[in-house]
Amino acid sequence: MTKNLDLTDIQGNIVKAYGAYNFHKARYLFMRIDNGDKGRKFVGTITTKVTTAVHWTKDDASTGVAKPLVTTNIAFTYSGLKALELPRASLKGFPEDFVMGMRERKDILGDDGPSDPKHWDKIWQETVHIWISINGQTIDAVNERYEWILKQIEASDGGVKLLTGHRGENGEDDLPYQDASVLYDASGNPTAKEHFGYTDGIGDPVFEGQTNIPDRVLGRGKLTREGGWEPLATGEFILGHVDEAMEYPRTAPAPDLLSNNGTYMVYRKLHENVGSFNRFLDEQSKIFPGSKEMLAAKFSGRWRDNGAPIVNAPDDESKKVWDEKFAEADFAAKKRMLTDFTYNQDIGGAKCPLSAHIRRINPRGSLEYGVKDAFDTPGALVNRRRILRRGLPYGKVTDPIRDDGNHGIIFMALNVDINRQFEFVQQQWINYANDFKEGNDKEVLLGNHDAKNPGKVVLQVEKGSGKPPHFVCNIPRLVETRGGDYFFIPSITALKMIAGGIIDPT
């Protein structure tokens, strides 16, 4: 498997989760290409500012580059690549899911009811060709790069148009960009929280070539038969590399230089119904045999305050003990406590429910259900479903008892196979539960719960405890899709080829 990556050729947002590097502000722009020649020239100009995956360092310029104040990355929809006039033979190599786009995959994704594309932000009623992200350490840095991009759009002389139609904080629905930001506490300090109050951004996958620090792999890579952790195959996340099946991508556009070191991005604007969540948690906690915070942890798989995995702190008393150890631990030990765990001793879900968010997203080898050595690795059923998560919260909650407003998460998933990875997780693990022996019980937080046919989940208890399982019923839809699409993130080489109009698939 690949161990050395050409970081100068890979866009930085693939390897780095910018939020973890103190890029607390972000802005996402969407454009339409009205002229192929001018559009390619625009891409060439933007490429000069595109941030690569090269390591950032302050001390030794020979091992990396100085950390910038702002990053810029670019990606394209299938219709965008057509507008840039890629050869037909190259376009035919893209997979069907990407070609169709998110709107046409709504039935697979469960985007129905309030999440139906007809309810999405106005911009998603347009034809989107280009996505550009700006991530900054300060809002001033973001604004400066934004103004530079606007100048390049103007210089395209009608070749590229910035699309408007984003919802804003004050009810407006025609903004020219989507802003996102970390959330701040009462003292103005940045936090890792999202609008439901959960600590987010823990345990993103690690793949070969991404890091040489073993501790970062713990709980974030793939499980070995010996109980350890190894990085996932690079080819699960970057095209042109071998994946967990020891294969190269089943479909990739020609020539190889167009696809190699690129990947696919799923962009979704997810609105959080904070009022419904708060009411639901309050109502259900009145009949739950534990604290309100313990029930919230059961929904997610982690406690809201510090992200403690509930499998290691399954009740209020054990959480106190876990918190004491966590407070005394150093930075590295805290990271291990948050990520280095499995469900081997909780196959039935008595500690961490089978409906919990983090268990549905990454079952950590528990889908074997005790069948020893069924596969080469205990996570064989999971390792090919992993996705890299990117993005930040957006908006502010001005009234915690209401659902309206403009607040949620800009969610971006990176993977080489949208159908096998993101769509499978969304369809089979979030909105269905057969793999978890839970019938059609949806995941609590992200499931597309139907008001006409309210869902439920079962919170199991330890066998022999004499206690009955607890039923959580009448789950409302807590998260609604407000827009999105599928994008291709090319390598730097591919960007230059696209800009130059020199792609030759023969």
mmCIF file with all atom_site columns, N, CA, C and O in Angstrom, residues 47-79:
data_model
loop_
_atom_site.group_PDB
_atom_site.id
_atom_site.type_symbol
_atom_site.label_atom_id
_atom_site.label_alt_id
_atom_site.label_comp_id
_atom_site.label_asym_id
_atom_site.label_entity_id
_atom_site.label_seq_id
_atom_site.pdbx_PDB_ins_code
_atom_site.Cartn_x
_atom_site.Cartn_y
_atom_site.Cartn_z
_atom_site.occupancy
_atom_site.B_iso_or_equiv
_atom_site.pdbx_formal_charge
_atom_site.auth_seq_id
_atom_site.auth_comp_id
_atom_site.auth_asym_id
_atom_site.auth_atom_id
_atom_site.pdbx_PDB_model_num
ATOM 1   N N  . THR A 1 47 ? -5.909  28.307 -9.440  1.00 0.00 ? 47 THR A N  1
ATOM 2   C CA . THR A 1 47 ? -4.949  27.251 -9.099  1.00 0.00 ? 47 THR A CA 1
ATOM 3   C C  . THR A 1 47 ? -3.677  27.818 -8.497  1.00 0.00 ? 47 THR A C  1
ATOM 4   O O  . THR A 1 47 ? -3.034  27.166 -7.664  1.00 0.00 ? 47 THR A O  1
ATOM 5   N N  . THR A 1 48 ? -3.309  29.029 -8.859  1.00 0.00 ? 48 THR A N  1
ATOM 6   C CA . THR A 1 48 ? -2.095  29.637 -8.287  1.00 0.00 ? 48 THR A CA 1
ATOM 7   C C  . THR A 1 48 ? -2.224  29.879 -6.791  1.00 0.00 ? 48 THR A C  1
ATOM 8   O O  . THR A 1 48 ? -1.211  30.053 -6.101  1.00 0.00 ? 48 THR A O  1
ATOM 9   N N  . LYS A 1 49 ? -3.463  29.911 -6.297  1.00 0.00 ? 49 LYS A N  1
ATOM 10  C CA . LYS A 1 49 ? -3.691  30.144 -4.866  1.00 0.00 ? 49 LYS A CA 1
ATOM 11  C C  . LYS A 1 49 ? -4.167  28.884 -4.135  1.00 0.00 ? 49 LYS A C  1
ATOM 12  O O  . LYS A 1 49 ? -4.405  28.934 -2.921  1.00 0.00 ? 49 LYS A O  1
ATOM 13  N N  . VAL A 1 50 ? -4.339  27.781 -4.856  1.00 0.00 ? 50 VAL A N  1
ATOM 14  C CA . VAL A 1 50 ? -4.859  26.569 -4.222  1.00 0.00 ? 50 VAL A CA 1
ATOM 15  C C  . VAL A 1 50 ? -3.866  26.030 -3.205  1.00 0.00 ? 50 VAL A C  1
ATOM 16  O O  . VAL A 1 50 ? -2.658  25.916 -3.476  1.00 0.00 ? 50 VAL A O  1
ATOM 17  N N  . THR A 1 51 ? -4.363  25.692 -2.041  1.00 0.00 ? 51 THR A N  1
ATOM 18  C CA . THR A 1 51 ? -3.542  25.179 -0.942  1.00 0.00 ? 51 THR A CA 1
ATOM 19  C C  . THR A 1 51 ? -3.301  23.692 -1.132  1.00 0.00 ? 51 THR A C  1
ATOM 20  O O  . THR A 1 51 ? -4.246  22.923 -1.329  1.00 0.00 ? 51 THR A O  1
ATOM 21  N N  . THR A 1 52 ? -2.041  23.287 -1.072  1.00 0.00 ? 52 THR A N  1
ATOM 22  C CA . THR A 1 52 ? -1.696  21.872 -1.203  1.00 0.00 ? 52 THR A CA 1
ATOM 23  C C  . THR A 1 52 ? -1.624  21.220 0.171   1.00 0.00 ? 52 THR A C  1
ATOM 24  O O  . THR A 1 52 ? -1.792  21.878 1.208   1.00 0.00 ? 52 THR A O  1
ATOM 25  N N  . ALA A 1 53 ? -1.328  19.917 0.168   1.00 0.00 ? 53 ALA A N  1
ATOM 26  C CA . ALA A 1 53 ? -1.265  19.154 1.413   1.00 0.00 ? 53 ALA A CA 1
ATOM 27  C C  . ALA A 1 53 ? 0.128   19.138 2.029   1.00 0.00 ? 53 ALA A C  1
ATOM 28  O O  . ALA A 1 53 ? 0.377   18.389 2.986   1.00 0.00 ? 53 ALA A O  1
ATOM 29  N N  . VAL A 1 54 ? 1.035   19.953 1.520   1.00 0.00 ? 54 VAL A N  1
ATOM 30  C CA . VAL A 1 54 ? 2.397   20.002 2.055   1.00 0.00 ? 54 VAL A CA 1
ATOM 31  C C  . VAL A 1 54 ? 2.353   20.342 3.544   1.00 0.00 ? 54 VAL A C  1
ATOM 32  O O  . VAL A 1 54 ? 1.551   21.165 3.992   1.00 0.00 ? 54 VAL A O  1
ATOM 33  N N  . HIS A 1 55 ? 3.225   19.699 4.309   1.00 0.00 ? 55 HIS A N  1
ATOM 34  C CA . HIS A 1 55 ? 3.253   19.917 5.758   1.00 0.00 ? 55 HIS A CA 1
ATOM 35  C C  . HIS A 1 55 ? 3.550   21.376 6.082   1.00 0.00 ? 55 HIS A C  1
ATOM 36  O O  . HIS A 1 55 ? 4.363   22.023 5.416   1.00 0.00 ? 55 HIS A O  1
ATOM 37  N N  . TRP A 1 56 ? 2.901   21.867 7.116   1.00 0.00 ? 56 TRP A N  1
ATOM 38  C CA . TRP A 1 56 ? 3.168   23.214 7.605   1.00 0.00 ? 56 TRP A CA 1
ATOM 39  C C  . TRP A 1 56 ? 4.144   23.141 8.768   1.00 0.00 ? 56 TRP A C  1
ATOM 40  O O  . TRP A 1 56 ? 4.018   22.309 9.665   1.00 0.00 ? 56 TRP A O  1
ATOM 41  N N  . THR A 1 57 ? 5.110   24.015 8.767   1.00 0.00 ? 57 THR A N  1
ATOM 42  C CA . THR A 1 57 ? 6.069   24.047 9.848   1.00 0.00 ? 57 THR A CA 1
ATOM 43  C C  . THR A 1 57 ? 6.539   25.476 10.055  1.00 0.00 ? 57 THR A C  1
ATOM 44  O O  . THR A 1 57 ? 6.585   26.270 9.122   1.00 0.00 ? 57 THR A O  1
ATOM 45  N N  . LYS A 1 58 ? 6.890   25.792 11.270  1.00 0.00 ? 58 LYS A N  1
ATOM 46  C CA . LYS A 1 58 ? 7.385   27.131 11.583  1.00 0.00 ? 58 LYS A CA 1
ATOM 47  C C  . LYS A 1 58 ? 8.912   27.188 11.615  1.00 0.00 ? 58 LYS A C  1
ATOM 48  O O  . LYS A 1 58 ? 9.503   28.242 11.461  1.00 0.00 ? 58 LYS A O  1
ATOM 49  N N  . ASP A 1 59 ? 9.531   26.031 11.853  1.00 0.00 ? 59 ASP A N  1
ATOM 50  C CA . ASP A 1 59 ? 10.957  26.039 12.178  1.00 0.00 ? 59 ASP A CA 1
ATOM 51  C C  . ASP A 1 59 ? 11.864  25.692 11.007  1.00 0.00 ? 59 ASP A C  1
ATOM 52  O O  . ASP A 1 59 ? 12.922  26.282 10.836  1.00 0.00 ? 59 ASP A O  1
ATOM 53  N N  . ASP A 1 60 ? 11.476  24.705 10.201  1.00 0.00 ? 60 ASP A N  1
ATOM 54  C CA . ASP A 1 60 ? 12.387  24.197 9.183   1.00 0.00 ? 60 ASP A CA 1
ATOM 55  C C  . ASP A 1 60 ? 11.703  24.230 7.830   1.00 0.00 ? 60 ASP A C  1
ATOM 56  O O  . ASP A 1 60 ? 10.883  23.366 7.511   1.00 0.00 ? 60 ASP A O  1
ATOM 57  N N  . ALA A 1 61 ? 12.039  25.223 7.031   1.00 0.00 ? 61 ALA A N  1
ATOM 58  C CA . ALA A 1 61 ? 11.392  25.385 5.737   1.00 0.00 ? 61 ALA A CA 1
ATOM 59  C C  . ALA A 1 61 ? 11.692  24.235 4.787   1.00 0.00 ? 61 ALA A C  1
ATOM 60  O O  . ALA A 1 61 ? 10.984  24.034 3.802   1.00 0.00 ? 61 ALA A O  1
ATOM 61  N N  . SER A 1 62 ? 12.730  23.451 5.079   1.00 0.00 ? 62 SER A N  1
ATOM 62  C CA . SER A 1 62 ? 13.081  22.349 4.187   1.00 0.00 ? 62 SER A CA 1
ATOM 63  C C  . SER A 1 62 ? 12.108  21.189 4.312   1.00 0.00 ? 62 SER A C  1
ATOM 64  O O  . SER A 1 62 ? 12.057  20.318 3.438   1.00 0.00 ? 62 SER A O  1
ATOM 65  N N  . THR A 1 63 ? 11.341  21.123 5.393   1.00 0.00 ? 63 THR A N  1
ATOM 66  C CA . THR A 1 63 ? 10.410  20.008 5.599   1.00 0.00 ? 63 THR A CA 1
ATOM 67  C C  . THR A 1 63 ? 8.957   20.416 5.395   1.00 0.00 ? 63 THR A C  1
ATOM 68  O O  . THR A 1 63 ? 8.056   19.632 5.635   1.00 0.00 ? 63 THR A O  1
ATOM 69  N N  . GLY A 1 64 ? 8.729   21.621 4.960   1.00 0.00 ? 64 GLY A N  1
ATOM 70  C CA . GLY A 1 64 ? 7.360   22.060 4.751   1.00 0.00 ? 64 GLY A CA 1
ATOM 71  C C  . GLY A 1 64 ? 7.316   23.528 4.398   1.00 0.00 ? 64 GLY A C  1
ATOM 72  O O  . GLY A 1 64 ? 8.311   24.120 3.990   1.00 0.00 ? 64 GLY A O  1
ATOM 73  N N  . VAL A 1 65 ? 6.137   24.129 4.533   1.00 0.00 ? 65 VAL A N  1
ATOM 74  C CA . VAL A 1 65 ? 5.977   25.552 4.258   1.00 0.00 ? 65 VAL A CA 1
ATOM 75  C C  . VAL A 1 65 ? 5.338   26.206 5.473   1.00 0.00 ? 65 VAL A C  1
ATOM 76  O O  . VAL A 1 65 ? 4.748   25.540 6.322   1.00 0.00 ? 65 VAL A O  1
ATOM 77  N N  . ALA A 1 66 ? 5.463   27.517 5.531   1.00 0.00 ? 66 ALA A N  1
ATOM 78  C CA . ALA A 1 66 ? 4.866   28.235 6.650   1.00 0.00 ? 66 ALA A CA 1
ATOM 79  C C  . ALA A 1 66 ? 3.346   28.106 6.595   1.00 0.00 ? 66 ALA A C  1
ATOM 80  O O  . ALA A 1 66 ? 2.736   28.100 5.524   1.00 0.00 ? 66 ALA A O  1
ATOM 81  N N  . LYS A 1 67 ? 2.741   27.986 7.752   1.00 0.00 ? 67 LYS A N  1
ATOM 82  C CA . LYS A 1 67 ? 1.292   27.882 7.835   1.00 0.00 ? 67 LYS A CA 1
ATOM 83  C C  . LYS A 1 67 ? 0.662   29.184 7.362   1.00 0.00 ? 67 LYS A C  1
ATOM 84  O O  . LYS A 1 67 ? 0.973   30.259 7.868   1.00 0.00 ? 67 LYS A O  1
ATOM 85  N N  . PRO A 1 68 ? -0.241  29.121 6.393   1.00 0.00 ? 68 PRO A N  1
ATOM 86  C CA . PRO A 1 68 ? -0.831  30.347 5.860   1.00 0.00 ? 68 PRO A CA 1
ATOM 87  C C  . PRO A 1 68 ? -1.931  30.890 6.765   1.00 0.00 ? 68 PRO A C  1
ATOM 88  O O  . PRO A 1 68 ? -2.442  30.185 7.640   1.00 0.00 ? 68 PRO A O  1
ATOM 89  N N  . LEU A 1 69 ? -2.318  32.128 6.536   1.00 0.00 ? 69 LEU A N  1
ATOM 90  C CA . LEU A 1 69 ? -3.446  32.707 7.255   1.00 0.00 ? 69 LEU A CA 1
ATOM 91  C C  . LEU A 1 69 ? -4.763  32.250 6.659   1.00 0.00 ? 69 LEU A C  1
ATOM 92  O O  . LEU A 1 69 ? -5.800  32.244 7.332   1.00 0.00 ? 69 LEU A O  1
ATOM 93  N N  . VAL A 1 70 ? -4.724  31.856 5.380   1.00 0.00 ? 70 VAL A N  1
ATOM 94  C CA . VAL A 1 70 ? -5.942  31.483 4.679   1.00 0.00 ? 70 VAL A CA 1
ATOM 95  C C  . VAL A 1 70 ? -5.630  30.378 3.678   1.00 0.00 ? 70 VAL A C  1
ATOM 96  O O  . VAL A 1 70 ? -4.522  30.319 3.136   1.00 0.00 ? 70 VAL A O  1
ATOM 97  N N  . THR A 1 71 ? -6.585  29.478 3.469   1.00 0.00 ? 71 THR A N  1
ATOM 98  C CA . THR A 1 71 ? -6.435  28.415 2.477   1.00 0.00 ? 71 THR A CA 1
ATOM 99  C C  . THR A 1 71 ? -7.512  28.572 1.412   1.00 0.00 ? 71 THR A C  1
ATOM 100 O O  . THR A 1 71 ? -8.566  29.174 1.650   1.00 0.00 ? 71 THR A O  1
ATOM 101 N N  . THR A 1 72 ? -7.249  28.001 0.247   1.00 0.00 ? 72 THR A N  1
ATOM 102 C CA . THR A 1 72 ? -8.216  28.026 -0.846  1.00 0.00 ? 72 THR A CA 1
ATOM 103 C C  . THR A 1 72 ? -8.187  26.679 -1.557  1.00 0.00 ? 72 THR A C  1
ATOM 104 O O  . THR A 1 72 ? -7.104  26.157 -1.853  1.00 0.00 ? 72 THR A O  1
ATOM 105 N N  . ASN A 1 73 ? -9.356  26.123 -1.816  1.00 0.00 ? 73 ASN A N  1
ATOM 106 C CA . ASN A 1 73 ? -9.455  24.857 -2.544  1.00 0.00 ? 73 ASN A CA 1
ATOM 107 C C  . ASN A 1 73 ? -10.622 24.921 -3.515  1.00 0.00 ? 73 ASN A C  1
ATOM 108 O O  . ASN A 1 73 ? -11.545 25.728 -3.337  1.00 0.00 ? 73 ASN A O  1
ATOM 109 N N  . ILE A 1 74 ? -10.589 24.062 -4.537  1.00 0.00 ? 74 ILE A N  1
ATOM 110 C CA . ILE A 1 74 ? -11.561 24.142 -5.620  1.00 0.00 ? 74 ILE A CA 1
ATOM 111 C C  . ILE A 1 74 ? -11.999 22.747 -6.039  1.00 0.00 ? 74 ILE A C  1
ATOM 112 O O  . ILE A 1 74 ? -11.224 21.784 -5.970  1.00 0.00 ? 74 ILE A O  1
ATOM 113 N N  . ALA A 1 75 ? -13.252 22.633 -6.457  1.00 0.00 ? 75 ALA A N  1
ATOM 114 C CA . ALA A 1 75 ? -13.802 21.356 -6.920  1.00 0.00 ? 75 ALA A CA 1
ATOM 115 C C  . ALA A 1 75 ? -14.901 21.644 -7.933  1.00 0.00 ? 75 ALA A C  1
ATOM 116 O O  . ALA A 1 75 ? -15.394 22.777 -8.053  1.00 0.00 ? 75 ALA A O  1
ATOM 117 N N  . PHE A 1 76 ? -15.322 20.581 -8.662  1.00 0.00 ? 76 PHE A N  1
ATOM 118 C CA . PHE A 1 76 ? -16.261 20.758 -9.761  1.00 0.00 ? 76 PHE A CA 1
ATOM 119 C C  . PHE A 1 76 ? -17.343 19.686 -9.743  1.00 0.00 ? 76 PHE A C  1
ATOM 120 O O  . PHE A 1 76 ? -17.085 18.533 -9.417  1.00 0.00 ? 76 PHE A O  1
ATOM 121 N N  . THR A 1 77 ? -18.548 20.082 -10.116 1.00 0.00 ? 77 THR A N  1
ATOM 122 C CA . THR A 1 77 ? -19.592 19.096 -10.382 1.00 0.00 ? 77 THR A CA 1
ATOM 123 C C  . THR A 1 77 ? -19.328 18.476 -11.758 1.00 0.00 ? 77 THR A C  1
ATOM 124 O O  . THR A 1 77 ? -18.498 18.972 -12.536 1.00 0.00 ? 77 THR A O  1
ATOM 125 N N  . TYR A 1 78 ? -20.069 17.418 -12.070 1.00 0.00 ? 78 TYR A N  1
ATOM 126 C CA . TYR A 1 78 ? -19.927 16.810 -13.392 1.00 0.00 ? 78 TYR A CA 1
ATOM 127 C C  . TYR A 1 78 ? -20.315 17.811 -14.478 1.00 0.00 ? 78 TYR A C  1
ATOM 128 O O  . TYR A 1 78 ? -19.620 17.939 -15.497 1.00 0.00 ? 78 TYR A O  1
ATOM 129 N N  . SER A 1 79 ? -21.406 18.543 -14.251 1.00 0.00 ? 79 SER A N  1
ATOM 130 C CA . SER A 1 79 ? -21.813 19.538 -15.255 1.00 0.00 ? 79 SER A CA 1
ATOM 131 C C  . SER A 1 79 ? -20.767 20.634 -15.384 1.00 0.00 ? 79 SER A C  1
ATOM 132 O O  . SER A 1 79 ? -20.601 21.225 -16.457 1.00 0.00 ? 79 SER A O  1
#
